[in-house]
Coordinates of C-alpha atoms in Angstrom, one line a residue:
M1 CA -0.1 0.0 0.0
K2 CA 1.2 3.5 -0.7
E3 CA 0.1 4.5 2.7
D4 CA 3.2 2.7 4.0
R5 CA 5.5 4.9 2.3
L6 CA 5.1 7.5 5.0
N7 CA 5.6 5.1 7.6
I8 CA 9.4 5.4 6.8
N9 CA 11.6 8.3 7.8
W10 CA 13.5 10.1 5.2
E11 CA 16.2 10.7 7.6
T12 CA 16.5 6.8 8.2
H13 CA 16.7 6.5 4.5
R14 CA 19.4 8.8 3.9
K15 CA 21.7 7.3 6.8
G16 CA 22.6 4.8 4.0
I17 CA 23.4 7.1 1.5
K18 CA 25.5 9.3 4.4
K19 CA 27.5 6.1 5.3
K20 CA 28.5 5.2 1.6
E21 CA 29.7 9.0 1.2
F22 CA 31.8 8.8 4.1
I23 CA 33.6 5.7 3.2
V24 CA 34.3 7.4 -0.4
I25 CA 35.4 10.4 1.3
F26 CA 37.8 8.7 3.6
S27 CA 39.0 6.1 1.3
S28 CA 39.9 9.0 -1.0
F29 CA 41.7 11.1 1.4
F30 CA 43.6 7.9 2.9
I31 CA 44.9 7.2 -0.7
M32 CA 45.8 11.0 -1.3
L33 CA 47.8 10.8 2.1
F34 CA 49.4 7.5 1.4
G35 CA 50.6 9.0 -1.9
F36 CA 52.0 12.1 -0.2
V37 CA 53.7 10.0 2.3
C38 CA 55.2 8.0 -0.4
D39 CA 56.7 11.0 -2.3
L40 CA 58.1 12.0 1.1
L41 CA 59.9 8.7 1.6
V42 CA 61.3 9.0 -2.2
L43 CA 62.9 12.2 -1.2
K44 CA 64.6 10.3 1.8
G45 CA 65.7 7.8 -0.8
C46 CA 63.4 5.0 0.4
N47 CA 61.9 3.6 -3.0
F48 CA 59.6 0.6 -3.2
F49 CA 60.0 0.1 -6.9
V50 CA 61.4 2.4 -9.8
V51 CA 59.2 3.2 -12.9
R52 CA 61.1 4.2 -16.1
D53 CA 60.3 7.7 -17.5
I54 CA 58.1 8.7 -14.6
N55 CA 57.5 12.1 -15.7
N56 CA 55.6 10.9 -18.9
V57 CA 53.6 8.5 -17.0
S58 CA 52.7 11.2 -14.6
L59 CA 51.9 13.5 -17.4
V60 CA 49.4 10.7 -19.0
S61 CA 48.0 10.1 -15.6
L62 CA 47.3 14.1 -15.4
Q63 CA 45.9 13.9 -19.0
I64 CA 43.3 11.0 -18.2
Q65 CA 42.5 12.6 -15.1
A66 CA 41.4 15.7 -16.8
T67 CA 39.7 13.8 -19.4
I68 CA 37.5 11.9 -16.7
T69 CA 36.9 15.1 -15.1
T70 CA 35.5 17.0 -18.1
L71 CA 33.6 13.6 -19.2
T72 CA 31.9 13.7 -15.8
L73 CA 30.7 17.0 -16.3
T74 CA 29.5 16.3 -19.9
I75 CA 27.4 13.3 -18.4
I76 CA 25.9 15.0 -15.5
A77 CA 24.6 17.8 -17.9
L78 CA 23.3 15.6 -20.3
L79 CA 21.3 13.5 -17.8
S80 CA 20.3 16.4 -15.8
G81 CA 19.2 18.1 -18.8
N82 CA 16.7 15.2 -20.0
I83 CA 15.3 14.9 -16.4
T84 CA 12.9 17.9 -16.5
D85 CA 9.9 16.0 -14.4
S86 CA 8.9 16.8 -11.0
Y87 CA 7.2 14.9 -8.3
M88 CA 5.1 16.4 -5.6
G89 CA 6.7 19.9 -6.2
I90 CA 10.3 18.4 -6.2
S91 CA 12.5 18.5 -9.4
I92 CA 13.6 15.0 -9.9
S93 CA 17.0 16.1 -11.2
A94 CA 17.5 18.4 -8.6
Y95 CA 16.6 15.8 -5.9
F96 CA 19.1 13.3 -7.2
L97 CA 21.9 15.7 -7.9
E98 CA 21.7 18.2 -4.9
L99 CA 19.1 17.1 -2.4
R100 CA 19.6 13.4 -1.9
P101 CA 23.3 13.4 -1.4
V102 CA 24.4 14.5 2.1
I103 CA 27.8 15.6 1.4
L104 CA 28.9 14.8 -2.2
K105 CA 26.3 16.8 -3.9
Q106 CA 27.0 17.0 -7.7
S107 CA 28.0 20.7 -7.3
R108 CA 30.6 19.9 -4.7
I109 CA 31.8 16.7 -6.7
I110 CA 32.4 19.1 -9.8
I111 CA 34.6 21.4 -7.4
L112 CA 36.3 18.5 -6.0
E113 CA 37.2 17.2 -9.4
F114 CA 38.7 20.4 -10.6
A115 CA 40.5 21.0 -7.3
A116 CA 42.0 17.5 -7.5
L117 CA 42.9 18.4 -11.1
A118 CA 44.6 21.6 -9.9
L119 CA 46.4 19.6 -7.2
S120 CA 47.8 16.9 -9.5
V121 CA 49.3 19.7 -11.8
V122 CA 50.8 21.2 -8.7
F123 CA 52.2 17.8 -7.5
H124 CA 53.3 17.0 -11.2
I125 CA 55.4 20.1 -11.1
V126 CA 57.1 19.7 -7.9
G127 CA 57.7 16.1 -8.8
F128 CA 55.4 14.4 -6.5
Y129 CA 54.5 11.7 -9.1
N130 CA 53.0 9.5 -6.3
S131 CA 50.5 12.1 -5.2
V132 CA 49.5 12.4 -9.1
F133 CA 48.6 8.8 -9.3
S134 CA 46.9 9.0 -5.8
C135 CA 44.6 12.1 -6.9
L136 CA 43.7 10.0 -10.0
I137 CA 42.5 7.1 -8.1
A138 CA 40.7 9.4 -5.6
S139 CA 39.0 11.3 -8.2
M140 CA 37.8 8.1 -9.7
F141 CA 36.3 6.9 -6.3
I142 CA 34.2 10.2 -6.3
I143 CA 33.5 10.0 -9.8
I144 CA 31.8 6.5 -9.5
M145 CA 30.2 7.6 -6.5
A146 CA 28.7 10.4 -8.4
I147 CA 27.8 8.1 -11.3
F148 CA 26.0 5.9 -8.9
E149 CA 23.8 8.7 -7.4
I150 CA 22.8 9.8 -11.0
Y151 CA 21.9 6.4 -12.1
A152 CA 19.7 5.9 -8.9
V153 CA 17.0 7.7 -10.9
F154 CA 16.8 4.9 -13.6
K155 CA 16.1 2.5 -11.1
G156 CA 12.4 2.9 -11.7
R157 CA 9.7 5.5 -11.4
K158 CA 8.0 3.8 -8.7
N159 CA 11.4 3.7 -6.6
S160 CA 12.0 7.2 -7.5
E161 CA 8.4 8.5 -6.5
D162 CA 8.7 6.6 -3.2
E163 CA 12.0 7.9 -2.2
I164 CA 10.8 11.5 -3.0
S165 CA 7.3 11.3 -1.2
L166 CA 9.5 10.5 1.9
Y167 CA 11.3 13.6 1.2
V168 CA 8.3 15.6 0.9
N169 CA 6.8 14.2 4.1
Y170 CA 10.0 15.2 5.9
L171 CA 9.7 18.5 4.8
I172 CA 6.2 18.7 6.0
E173 CA 7.4 17.4 9.3
E174 CA 10.5 19.5 9.7
K175 CA 10.4 22.6 7.8
D176 CA 8.2 25.5 8.4
N177 CA 7.8 27.3 4.8
Y178 CA 4.2 25.4 4.4
L179 CA 2.9 27.9 1.8
E180 CA 5.6 27.4 -0.6
I181 CA 5.9 23.6 -0.2
G182 CA 2.0 23.6 -0.6
K183 CA 2.0 25.5 -3.7
N184 CA 4.8 23.3 -5.4
F185 CA 2.9 20.2 -4.1
L186 CA -0.2 21.4 -5.7
Y187 CA 1.4 22.7 -8.9
D188 CA 2.5 19.0 -9.9
W189 CA -0.9 17.7 -8.3
K190 CA -2.7 19.4 -10.7
K191 CA -1.0 18.3 -13.8
I192 CA -1.8 14.3 -13.0
V193 CA -5.0 14.5 -10.9
V194 CA -7.2 13.7 -13.8
D195 CA -5.8 10.5 -14.6
Q196 CA -4.9 9.6 -11.1
S197 CA -6.5 6.3 -9.9
V198 CA -8.5 6.1 -6.5
E199 CA -5.4 4.8 -4.6
E200 CA -3.1 7.4 -5.8
F201 CA -5.6 10.4 -5.5
D202 CA -6.0 9.1 -1.5
F203 CA -2.3 8.8 -1.0
Y204 CA -2.1 12.6 -2.3
L205 CA -5.0 13.6 0.1
Q206 CA -3.2 12.1 2.9
M207 CA 0.0 14.0 2.0
F208 CA -1.9 17.3 1.7
F209 CA -4.1 16.8 4.9
S210 CA -0.4 15.9 6.8
L211 CA 0.5 19.6 5.4
I212 CA -2.7 21.2 6.8
N213 CA -2.2 19.6 9.9
N214 CA 1.1 20.8 10.5
I215 CA 0.1 24.3 9.5
F216 CA -2.5 24.1 12.3
L217 CA 0.0 22.9 14.8
N218 CA 2.8 25.1 14.2
H219 CA 1.3 28.5 12.5
K220 CA -2.1 28.4 14.2
K221 CA -3.8 30.5 11.3
T222 CA -6.1 29.6 8.6
D223 CA -5.1 32.0 5.7
E224 CA -2.5 29.4 4.1
I225 CA -5.0 26.5 4.7
N226 CA -8.0 28.4 2.8
E227 CA -5.3 29.4 0.1
L228 CA -4.2 26.0 -0.4
A229 CA -7.6 24.3 -0.2
E230 CA -9.4 26.7 -2.5
S231 CA -6.7 26.3 -4.8
I232 CA -6.9 22.6 -5.5
A233 CA -10.6 22.6 -4.7
L234 CA -11.5 25.3 -7.7
F235 CA -9.2 23.4 -9.9
L236 CA -11.1 20.0 -9.6
L237 CA -14.4 21.3 -9.3
T238 CA -14.0 23.5 -12.6
N239 CA -12.2 20.8 -14.5
E240 CA -14.3 19.5 -17.8
S241 CA -13.8 16.0 -16.6
A242 CA -16.8 14.5 -14.6
N243 CA -14.1 12.3 -13.1
C244 CA -12.0 15.3 -11.7
K245 CA -15.5 17.1 -10.5
C246 CA -16.2 14.1 -8.4
K247 CA -12.8 14.1 -7.1
G248 CA -13.5 17.8 -6.4
V249 CA -16.6 17.0 -4.2
N250 CA -14.8 14.1 -2.5
F251 CA -12.0 16.4 -1.5
V252 CA -14.3 19.0 -0.1
I253 CA -15.7 16.5 2.0
K254 CA -12.7 14.8 3.3
F255 CA -11.0 18.1 3.7
Y256 CA -13.6 19.0 6.3
E257 CA -13.6 15.6 7.8
N258 CA -10.0 15.8 8.1
V259 CA -10.4 19.1 10.2
C260 CA -12.9 17.8 12.4
I261 CA -10.7 14.8 13.2
W262 CA -7.7 17.0 13.7
I263 CA -10.2 19.2 16.2
S264 CA -11.0 16.2 18.1
C265 CA -7.4 15.2 18.7
N266 CA -6.3 18.7 19.3
Q267 CA -9.1 20.6 21.4
E268 CA -6.7 22.6 23.6
V269 CA -4.5 23.8 20.6
V270 CA -7.4 24.5 18.5
K271 CA -8.5 27.3 21.0
E272 CA -5.3 29.2 19.8
I273 CA -6.1 29.0 16.1
E274 CA -6.9 32.7 14.5
G275 CA -9.2 33.0 11.8
S276 CA -11.9 30.6 10.2
I277 CA -11.8 27.7 7.7
S278 CA -13.7 29.1 4.7
L279 CA -13.4 26.8 2.0
I280 CA -17.1 25.9 1.6
S281 CA -17.9 29.6 1.4
L282 CA -15.4 29.9 -1.3
V283 CA -16.4 27.2 -3.4
Y284 CA -20.0 26.4 -2.8
K285 CA -21.4 27.6 -6.3
E286 CA -18.7 25.5 -8.1
L287 CA -19.6 22.6 -6.2
Y288 CA -23.4 23.0 -6.8
S289 CA -22.4 23.0 -10.3
A290 CA -20.4 19.9 -10.2
F291 CA -23.5 18.1 -8.7
M292 CA -25.3 19.2 -11.7
A293 CA -22.7 18.2 -14.1
V294 CA -21.9 14.7 -12.5
G295 CA -25.3 13.7 -12.0
V296 CA -27.1 11.8 -9.1
E297 CA -26.2 8.3 -10.2
R298 CA -22.6 9.0 -10.1
L299 CA -22.6 11.0 -6.8
E300 CA -24.4 8.1 -5.2
R301 CA -21.9 5.3 -6.7
E302 CA -19.3 7.8 -5.0
N303 CA -21.1 7.5 -1.7
F304 CA -21.8 11.5 -1.5
Q305 CA -23.5 12.4 1.6
F306 CA -24.6 16.0 1.8
D307 CA -25.9 15.9 5.4
D308 CA -22.4 14.5 6.4
L309 CA -20.6 17.4 4.7
A310 CA -23.0 20.0 6.5
E311 CA -22.4 18.3 9.9
Y312 CA -18.5 18.5 9.2
V313 CA -18.8 22.3 8.2
F314 CA -20.9 23.1 11.2
R315 CA -18.7 21.3 13.6
V316 CA -15.4 23.2 12.2
V317 CA -17.4 26.5 12.6
S318 CA -18.4 25.8 15.9
W319 CA -14.6 25.4 17.1
I320 CA -12.7 27.5 14.6
G321 CA -14.1 31.0 13.8
Y322 CA -17.2 30.9 15.9
L323 CA -18.2 34.2 17.3
E324 CA -21.7 34.7 19.2
N325 CA -24.2 36.7 17.5
K326 CA -21.9 36.9 14.2
H327 CA -23.2 35.9 10.9
S328 CA -21.5 32.5 9.5
F329 CA -20.8 32.7 5.3
E330 CA -20.1 28.8 5.9
V331 CA -23.7 28.4 7.2
T332 CA -24.9 30.5 4.4
A333 CA -23.0 28.4 1.7
I334 CA -24.5 25.2 3.1
N335 CA -27.8 26.6 3.0
Y336 CA -27.6 27.7 -0.6
I337 CA -26.9 24.2 -1.7
A338 CA -29.5 22.9 0.3
R339 CA -32.1 25.2 -1.1
F340 CA -31.1 23.9 -4.7
L341 CA -31.1 20.3 -3.9
G342 CA -34.8 20.2 -4.8
R343 CA -34.0 21.6 -8.3
F344 CA -31.2 19.2 -8.6
L345 CA -33.7 16.2 -8.2
K346 CA -36.1 17.7 -10.3
V347 CA -33.5 17.9 -13.3
E348 CA -32.2 14.5 -12.7
N349 CA -35.8 13.0 -12.6
K350 CA -36.4 14.6 -16.2
K351 CA -33.4 12.9 -17.4
G352 CA -34.6 9.8 -16.2
N353 CA -31.8 9.1 -14.0
I354 CA -32.4 6.6 -11.2
I355 CA -32.6 8.2 -7.8
N356 CA -31.9 6.8 -4.4
S357 CA -35.1 8.4 -2.9
S358 CA -34.6 6.8 0.5
Y359 CA -31.3 9.0 1.2
W360 CA -33.0 12.1 -0.3
K361 CA -35.8 11.7 2.2
S362 CA -33.5 10.6 5.2
I363 CA -31.4 13.9 5.3
I364 CA -34.6 15.7 6.7
M365 CA -35.4 13.1 9.4
D366 CA -32.8 14.1 12.0
N367 CA -33.9 14.5 15.4
Y368 CA -30.6 16.1 17.0
D369 CA -30.7 14.2 20.1
Y370 CA -27.0 13.0 20.1
L371 CA -25.3 15.1 17.5
V372 CA -23.8 17.8 19.8
Y373 CA -21.1 15.5 21.2
G374 CA -17.9 17.2 20.8
I375 CA -19.1 20.4 20.6
P376 CA -18.0 23.4 22.8
E377 CA -20.8 24.4 25.3
E378 CA -20.8 28.0 24.1
S379 CA -21.8 26.9 20.5
K380 CA -24.1 24.0 20.8
T381 CA -27.3 26.1 20.2
F382 CA -25.5 27.6 17.2
Y383 CA -24.7 24.1 16.0
K384 CA -28.2 22.9 16.3
D385 CA -30.0 25.9 14.8
S386 CA -27.7 25.5 11.9
L387 CA -28.8 21.9 11.4
V388 CA -32.4 23.2 11.4
L389 CA -31.8 26.1 9.0
R390 CA -30.0 23.3 6.8
D391 CA -33.0 20.7 7.0
F392 CA -35.6 23.9 6.5
N393 CA -33.9 25.0 3.3
I394 CA -33.8 21.5 2.0
I395 CA -37.5 21.3 2.3
F396 CA -37.8 24.8 0.7
G397 CA -36.1 23.5 -2.2
Y398 CA -38.2 20.4 -2.2
L399 CA -41.5 22.6 -2.0
F400 CA -40.8 24.7 -4.9
D401 CA -39.4 22.4 -7.1
G402 CA -42.2 20.0 -6.9
Q403 CA -40.4 17.3 -4.8
L404 CA -43.3 17.1 -2.2
E405 CA -43.5 13.4 -1.8
Y406 CA -40.0 13.5 -0.2
V407 CA -41.5 16.3 2.3
I408 CA -44.3 14.0 3.2
D409 CA -42.6 10.6 3.3
G410 CA -39.1 12.3 5.0
F411 CA -40.2 15.1 7.3
F412 CA -43.8 13.6 8.2
L413 CA -44.3 10.1 7.8
D414 CA -40.8 8.8 8.7
G415 CA -39.9 11.7 10.6
I416 CA -42.2 13.2 13.2
S417 CA -45.0 10.3 13.0
E418 CA -42.4 8.0 14.7
I419 CA -41.6 10.2 17.6
Y420 CA -42.9 9.0 21.2
E421 CA -40.8 11.7 23.0
I422 CA -39.1 15.0 22.4
K423 CA -36.0 15.5 24.0
D424 CA -34.4 18.3 22.3
E425 CA -36.1 22.0 21.3
S426 CA -34.2 22.0 18.0
L427 CA -36.7 19.7 16.9
V428 CA -39.5 21.5 18.2
F429 CA -38.0 24.7 16.2
K430 CA -37.7 22.7 13.2
T431 CA -41.0 21.4 13.0
M432 CA -42.8 24.6 14.0
L433 CA -40.6 26.5 11.3
I434 CA -41.6 24.2 8.6
H435 CA -45.3 23.5 9.4
C436 CA -45.8 27.3 9.9
Y437 CA -43.9 28.0 6.5
M438 CA -46.3 25.4 4.8
Y439 CA -49.3 27.1 6.5
Y440 CA -48.2 30.6 4.9
L441 CA -47.7 29.1 1.5
A442 CA -50.8 27.2 1.4
Y443 CA -53.3 29.8 3.0
R444 CA -51.9 33.3 3.3
E445 CA -49.7 34.1 0.4
S446 CA -51.6 35.5 -2.7
N447 CA -50.9 34.2 -6.1
E448 CA -49.0 37.1 -7.1
C449 CA -46.1 35.6 -5.5
I450 CA -46.8 31.9 -5.6
E451 CA -48.0 29.6 -8.2
K452 CA -51.7 28.6 -7.9
T453 CA -50.7 25.3 -8.8
L454 CA -48.1 25.0 -6.5
Q455 CA -50.2 26.6 -3.7
E456 CA -53.0 24.0 -4.1
N457 CA -50.6 21.1 -4.2
I458 CA -48.9 22.2 -0.7
K459 CA -52.4 22.7 0.5
K460 CA -53.6 19.3 -0.5
M461 CA -50.3 17.8 1.0
I462 CA -50.7 19.4 4.6
T463 CA -54.4 18.4 4.5
E464 CA -53.5 14.7 3.7
K465 CA -54.8 12.4 6.6
S466 CA -51.2 10.8 7.2
V467 CA -49.8 14.2 7.4
V468 CA -52.4 15.7 9.8
E469 CA -52.1 12.5 12.0
S470 CA -48.2 13.0 12.0
I471 CA -48.4 16.5 13.0
N472 CA -50.8 16.0 15.8
N473 CA -48.8 13.3 17.0
F474 CA -46.1 15.8 17.2
Y475 CA -47.8 18.3 19.2
Y476 CA -49.4 15.7 21.6
C477 CA -45.7 14.5 22.5
L478 CA -44.9 18.4 23.1
S479 CA -47.6 19.0 25.3
K480 CA -46.2 16.2 27.5
K481 CA -42.8 18.2 27.4
D482 CA -44.2 21.6 27.6
T483 CA -41.1 23.1 29.3
L484 CA -39.5 22.9 26.2
L485 CA -41.5 26.1 24.8
D486 CA -40.7 29.7 26.0
D487 CA -42.2 33.0 25.0
D488 CA -39.2 33.5 23.0
F489 CA -39.7 30.6 20.5
E490 CA -42.1 32.8 18.6
N491 CA -39.4 35.5 18.0
K492 CA -36.9 32.8 17.1
I493 CA -39.4 31.6 14.5
R494 CA -40.1 35.2 13.2
S495 CA -36.6 36.2 12.9
T496 CA -35.8 33.1 10.7
L497 CA -38.7 33.2 8.3
S498 CA -38.8 37.2 7.9
S499 CA -36.1 36.4 5.0
Y500 CA -38.1 33.8 3.3
E501 CA -41.3 35.9 2.6
L502 CA -42.0 35.8 -1.0
S503 CA -42.6 38.8 -3.3
P504 CA -44.1 39.3 -6.6
E505 CA -42.1 38.4 -9.5
H506 CA -42.7 41.9 -11.3
C507 CA -42.6 44.0 -8.5
N508 CA -40.3 45.3 -6.0
S509 CA -42.3 45.6 -3.0
K510 CA -45.1 44.1 -1.1
T511 CA -47.0 44.7 2.3
S512 CA -45.5 42.2 4.8
I513 CA -47.7 39.4 6.1
I514 CA -45.1 36.8 7.5
D515 CA -45.3 38.2 11.1
G516 CA -49.0 37.9 11.3
V517 CA -48.9 34.3 9.8
I518 CA -46.5 33.4 12.6
R519 CA -48.5 35.1 15.5
D520 CA -51.8 33.4 14.2
Y521 CA -49.8 30.0 13.7
C522 CA -48.1 29.9 17.1
L523 CA -51.2 31.1 19.0
Y524 CA -53.5 28.2 17.7
V525 CA -50.6 25.8 18.5
T526 CA -50.2 27.2 22.1
I527 CA -54.0 26.9 22.6
L528 CA -53.9 23.4 21.3
I529 CA -50.9 22.3 23.7
S530 CA -52.5 23.9 26.5
R531 CA -55.7 21.7 26.1
C532 CA -53.7 18.4 26.4
S533 CA -50.9 19.8 28.9
H534 CA -51.0 19.1 32.5
D535 CA -49.8 22.7 33.0
N536 CA -52.8 24.6 33.8
G537 CA -50.9 28.2 33.5
L538 CA -48.9 27.1 30.0
L539 CA -51.1 29.6 28.1
E540 CA -50.6 32.4 30.6
R541 CA -47.1 31.9 30.5
L542 CA -46.5 31.7 26.5
L543 CA -49.0 34.5 25.4
N544 CA -47.3 37.8 25.0
V545 CA -49.6 40.7 26.3
Q546 CA -48.2 43.2 23.9
E547 CA -48.4 40.9 21.0
Y548 CA -51.8 39.4 21.5
S549 CA -53.9 42.0 23.3
P550 CA -54.6 44.0 20.0
L551 CA -56.7 40.6 18.9
L552 CA -59.2 41.5 21.7
K553 CA -61.0 43.8 19.5
N554 CA -64.2 42.4 17.8
S555 CA -63.2 42.8 14.4
R556 CA -59.9 41.3 15.0
L557 CA -61.3 38.3 16.7
E558 CA -63.6 37.7 13.6
E559 CA -60.6 37.6 11.4
L560 CA -59.0 35.3 13.8
K561 CA -62.0 33.1 13.5
K562 CA -61.5 32.7 9.9
K563 CA -57.9 32.0 10.2
F564 CA -58.5 29.3 12.8
V565 CA -60.7 27.6 10.4
N566 CA -58.0 27.1 7.8
L567 CA -55.5 26.1 10.8
H568 CA -58.2 23.5 11.8
S569 CA -57.8 21.9 8.3
M570 CA -54.0 21.3 8.8
F571 CA -55.0 19.7 12.3
N572 CA -58.3 18.2 11.7
K573 CA -58.0 14.6 11.7
E574 CA -61.7 13.9 12.8
N575 CA -63.2 14.9 9.4
L576 CA -65.5 17.7 11.0
S577 CA -68.2 19.3 9.2
D578 CA -67.9 23.1 8.3
D579 CA -69.9 24.0 11.2
E580 CA -68.3 21.9 13.6
V581 CA -65.0 23.3 12.6
K582 CA -66.6 26.5 13.1
K583 CA -67.8 25.8 16.5
K584 CA -64.3 24.6 17.4
S585 CA -62.7 27.6 16.4
E586 CA -65.0 29.7 18.5
E587 CA -64.1 27.6 21.5
M588 CA -60.6 28.1 20.8
I589 CA -61.2 31.7 20.6
C590 CA -62.9 31.8 24.1
I591 CA -60.2 30.2 25.7
F592 CA -58.0 32.8 24.1
T593 CA -59.8 35.8 25.3
S594 CA -60.8 34.7 28.7
V595 CA -57.0 34.2 29.5
M596 CA -55.7 37.1 27.4
K597 CA -58.4 39.7 29.0
E598 CA -57.3 38.7 32.5
K599 CA -53.8 39.1 31.6
Y600 CA -54.3 42.4 29.9
K601 CA -56.1 43.4 32.7
K602 CA -53.4 42.7 35.2
Y603 CA -51.1 44.2 32.5
I604 CA -53.1 47.6 32.6
C605 CA -53.3 47.6 36.6
D606 CA -49.3 47.0 36.9
I607 CA -48.9 50.1 34.4
A608 CA -51.2 52.2 36.2
E609 CA -49.5 51.2 39.8
N610 CA -46.2 52.0 38.3
I611 CA -47.4 55.4 37.1
Q612 CA -49.0 56.0 40.4
K613 CA -45.7 55.4 42.3
D614 CA -43.6 57.5 39.9
F615 CA -46.1 60.3 40.4
S616 CA -46.0 59.9 44.3
V617 CA -42.2 60.0 44.2
K618 CA -41.9 62.9 41.9
N619 CA -44.6 64.7 44.0
I620 CA -42.6 64.4 47.2
K621 CA -39.3 65.6 45.5
G622 CA -41.3 68.5 44.5
K623 CA -42.5 69.5 47.8
R624 CA -39.1 69.0 49.3
Q625 CA -37.6 71.5 46.7
I626 CA -40.4 74.1 47.5
I627 CA -39.4 73.6 51.5

């Protein structure tokens, strides 16, 4: 396996080369020393054997050494000139000529050869002929070492790549110029990524993530990470090859998965990191375009999981770059993609492609009971609210692109109808958000803003018996856990849905109605839950005086009755007649008015009491001033 390459340290691999070089160096030094000692002995008259015409023999040796020296230069020039390829950002010729050798780098060998040649000339002039011979032999030792170093590149491409990958991993672990290493790495990766096998692509991913993790650990800033990740992600996602686009989708998911894994292992270090991981906000449009180009069948074969991607992104944002009450561009990017998934499925259906409908239904079924594990305490609410918005935007897209069966099966039948106990307020927020928006689309918005056919289809969907039974089951379960509700829930829904109100296609403005829709829906639900709840004071606790007291006027109450009739159709599982529905509406209005009048009366009395206290205090102060 290629992953095993990284298990060997480059320094360990380099020790063998260093050992050979030391042997050559010491051997050459010893030979030269031996020749010099022999010449000293000759000066003292000690000769081991006599060579006739030694001067000419020395001259020939000198010529041989000069020829070998220049020939070596020629061989190096020819070989290095032909090796122009690079691997993982490292030039192959530069690696084998300069980076791989420890001491005897090719540039140094050339200098040593010329130095040895010059020394031989000096020895020849002064008559140290033994030293000339020893310089020739020492030069030959060094040249042979150089030739073996050069020819190592021809042992095979795999051996060369394995060795260079070890060196790149060494640079990532030991050096600090990560941006330069990363840019060189990506430059070569882009040239081969289109034709890479799954194994090769995963190996490069492993190397890239190793670089990212070291930037996290040592620099504690995100600018370099965002720059490198955006560079390769955009290249992959915008490539003409469908295979490359798939790799781009895979890269984005695995990138965030890798960051999540690193965070879970370095929770103390992550607190020191500056900035945010913004890859998804930089490439979200290209990512969605890649979905459309690749097609649903290919994505499903590649085991693409949009919900996993969203959760990875939200987890990363919850740890890195999270600031309370600050807008998150990463969450916005995920919601953008989520909103267009319905259109994606619609296009794929028209093409006749086979869709795994069970997955696209399941992504809107989350209950959020266990997903906050490993999230910082201060960002848990943000994380769960982000998941809710993701699901809402998916359903928003499903509704407007005609994928209503996914909403019925995924959200209502396989989702909230299977609930027996509600443990988390996020599920309450999600359900009320979606059901209230459907009520707005079906009954309250005009045909200038929504197509009549779509409006009728949504109305038919939310009044279908199985859907009505599901929503009633949900609110019945909620009545047993009414502590999950508070008077801020309505404001939370309002602040979310206000940006989703529709406008006429050919008009720039309209009267906003979404606030009134949310108020009416929340009032109906509150009354409905209070009738099943064991908390007799629930209705009084949840109703805001300033918000609901204006409805006590007779004209407003009549309007409210009509709205309650429509709401009854969304909750009526008993097939009541029109008269029975009106009667039921009047009963709910009576419950509301009795509680609201009492609460409003108390509210007015409290205001009057406070005014009286203020008047008395001011009056006393005035009298003191007169005295």
